[in-house]
Short mmCIF file of C-alpha atoms in Angstrom, two decimals:
data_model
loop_
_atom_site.label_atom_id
_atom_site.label_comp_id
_atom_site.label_asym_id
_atom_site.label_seq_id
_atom_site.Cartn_x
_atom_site.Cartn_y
_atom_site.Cartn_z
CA UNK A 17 12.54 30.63 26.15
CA UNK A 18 9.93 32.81 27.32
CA UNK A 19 7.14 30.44 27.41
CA UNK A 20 9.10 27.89 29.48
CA UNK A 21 9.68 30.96 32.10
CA UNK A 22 6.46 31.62 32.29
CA UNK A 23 5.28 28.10 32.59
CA UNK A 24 8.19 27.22 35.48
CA UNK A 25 6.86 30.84 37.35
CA UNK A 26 3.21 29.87 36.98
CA UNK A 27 4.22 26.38 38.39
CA UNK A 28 6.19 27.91 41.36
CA UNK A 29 2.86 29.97 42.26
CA UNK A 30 0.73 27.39 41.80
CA UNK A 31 3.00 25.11 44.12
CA UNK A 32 2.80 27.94 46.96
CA UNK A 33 -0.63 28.83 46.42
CA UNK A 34 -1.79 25.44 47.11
CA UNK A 35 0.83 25.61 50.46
CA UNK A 36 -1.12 28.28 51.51
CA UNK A 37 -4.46 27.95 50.81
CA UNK A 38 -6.21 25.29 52.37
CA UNK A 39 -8.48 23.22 49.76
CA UNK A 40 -5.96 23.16 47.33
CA UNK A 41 -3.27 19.72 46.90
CA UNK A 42 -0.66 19.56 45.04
CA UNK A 43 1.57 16.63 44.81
CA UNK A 44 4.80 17.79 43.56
CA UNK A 45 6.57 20.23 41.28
CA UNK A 46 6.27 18.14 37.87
CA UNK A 47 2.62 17.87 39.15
CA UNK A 48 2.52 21.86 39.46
CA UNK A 49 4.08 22.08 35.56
CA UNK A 50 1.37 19.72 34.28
CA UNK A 51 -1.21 21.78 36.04
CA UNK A 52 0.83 25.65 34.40
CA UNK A 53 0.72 24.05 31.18
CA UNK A 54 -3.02 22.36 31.35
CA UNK A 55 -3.77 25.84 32.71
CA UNK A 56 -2.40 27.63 29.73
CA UNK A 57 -3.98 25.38 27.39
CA UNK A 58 -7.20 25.65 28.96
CA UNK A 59 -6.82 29.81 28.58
CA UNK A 60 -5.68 29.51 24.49
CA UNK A 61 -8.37 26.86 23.40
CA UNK A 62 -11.26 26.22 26.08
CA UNK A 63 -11.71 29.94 27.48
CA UNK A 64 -12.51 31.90 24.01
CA UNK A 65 -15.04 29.74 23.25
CA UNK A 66 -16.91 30.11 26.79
CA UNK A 67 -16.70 33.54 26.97
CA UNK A 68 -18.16 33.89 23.39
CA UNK A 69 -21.33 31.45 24.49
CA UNK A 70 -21.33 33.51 27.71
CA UNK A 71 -21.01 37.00 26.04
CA UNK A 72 -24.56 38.25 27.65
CA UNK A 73 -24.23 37.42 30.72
CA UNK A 74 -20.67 38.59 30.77
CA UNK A 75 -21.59 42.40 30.06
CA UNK A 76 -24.31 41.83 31.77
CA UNK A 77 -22.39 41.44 34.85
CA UNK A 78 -20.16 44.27 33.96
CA UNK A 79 -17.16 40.97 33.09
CA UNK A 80 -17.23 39.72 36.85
CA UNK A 81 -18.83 36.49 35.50
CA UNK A 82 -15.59 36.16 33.62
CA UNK A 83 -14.29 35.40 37.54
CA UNK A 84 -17.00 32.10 37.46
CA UNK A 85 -15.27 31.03 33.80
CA UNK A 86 -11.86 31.07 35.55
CA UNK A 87 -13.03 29.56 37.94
CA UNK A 88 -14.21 26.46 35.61
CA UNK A 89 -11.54 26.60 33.79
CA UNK A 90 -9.37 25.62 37.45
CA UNK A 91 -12.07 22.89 38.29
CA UNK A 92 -11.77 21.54 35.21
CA UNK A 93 -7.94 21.39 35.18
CA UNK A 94 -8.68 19.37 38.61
CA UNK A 95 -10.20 16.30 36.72
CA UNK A 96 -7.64 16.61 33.79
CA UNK A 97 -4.37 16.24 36.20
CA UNK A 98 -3.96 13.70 38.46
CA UNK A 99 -2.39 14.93 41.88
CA UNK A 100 -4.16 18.52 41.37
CA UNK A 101 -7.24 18.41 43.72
CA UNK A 102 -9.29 21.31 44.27
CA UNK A 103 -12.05 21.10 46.88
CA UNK A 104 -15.04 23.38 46.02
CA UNK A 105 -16.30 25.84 43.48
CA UNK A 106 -15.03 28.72 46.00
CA UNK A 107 -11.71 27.58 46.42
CA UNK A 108 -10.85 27.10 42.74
CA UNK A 109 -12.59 31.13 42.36
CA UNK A 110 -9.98 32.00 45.29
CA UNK A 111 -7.44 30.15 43.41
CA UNK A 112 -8.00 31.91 40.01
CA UNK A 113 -7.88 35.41 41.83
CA UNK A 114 -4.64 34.77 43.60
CA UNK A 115 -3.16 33.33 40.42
CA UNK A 116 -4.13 35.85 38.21
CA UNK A 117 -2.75 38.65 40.78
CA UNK A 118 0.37 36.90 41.23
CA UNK A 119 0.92 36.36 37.81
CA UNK A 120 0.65 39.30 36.90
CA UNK A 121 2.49 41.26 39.73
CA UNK A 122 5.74 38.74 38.80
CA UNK A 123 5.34 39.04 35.36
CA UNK A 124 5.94 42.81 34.98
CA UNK A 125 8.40 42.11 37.49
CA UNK A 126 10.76 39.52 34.58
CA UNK A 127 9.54 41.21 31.73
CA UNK A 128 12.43 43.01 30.22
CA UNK A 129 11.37 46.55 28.48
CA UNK A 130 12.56 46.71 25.15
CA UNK A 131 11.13 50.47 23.65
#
């Protein structure tokens, strides 16, 4: 039950982040779940394996190229759903920072503490 929460908030945000920031389309709510879930996938499978290849540069850059990863990781979500559209490198990096913040500002906001 937990998972589907967090999908259906991730969709919401990802509905009114693309409302408010220009570059971003979305074309409906079920489009906005595809995209949470793609999104979610991407993070479990794709994401551990980039940031192992990209390990160097990562401390390197003190983790801020883990920002370009997430980045990707949006972009690439673009050409997996259809009705997602994402217009430039930037915007999916603005994307990804919004989303993360938002996720994680609502998420300690449900989360239920059970010490």
């Amino acid at each position: 039950m937990n998972l589907i929460l967090r999908i259906l908030i991730t969709a919401i945000l990802v509905l009114l982040i693309a409302n408010l920031l220009p570059g971003v389309e979305v074309a409906t709510f079920l489009t906005s779940v595809y995209v949470a879930i793609v999104l979610g996938l991407l993070n479990i499978f794709v994401k551990p394996i980039i940031v192992l290849f990209t390990l160097p540069v990562t401390v390197f850059t003190l983790g801020l190229f883990l920002l370009v990863i997430n980045a990707l990781l949006v972009l690439l979500c673009d050409n997996i759903v259809g009705g997602f559209n994402v217009n430039s490198f930037w915007t999916a990096m603005l994307f990804s920072i919004i989303l993360s913040f938002l996720q994680s500002i609502v998420y300690n906001l449900t989360s239920s503490e059970k010490d």
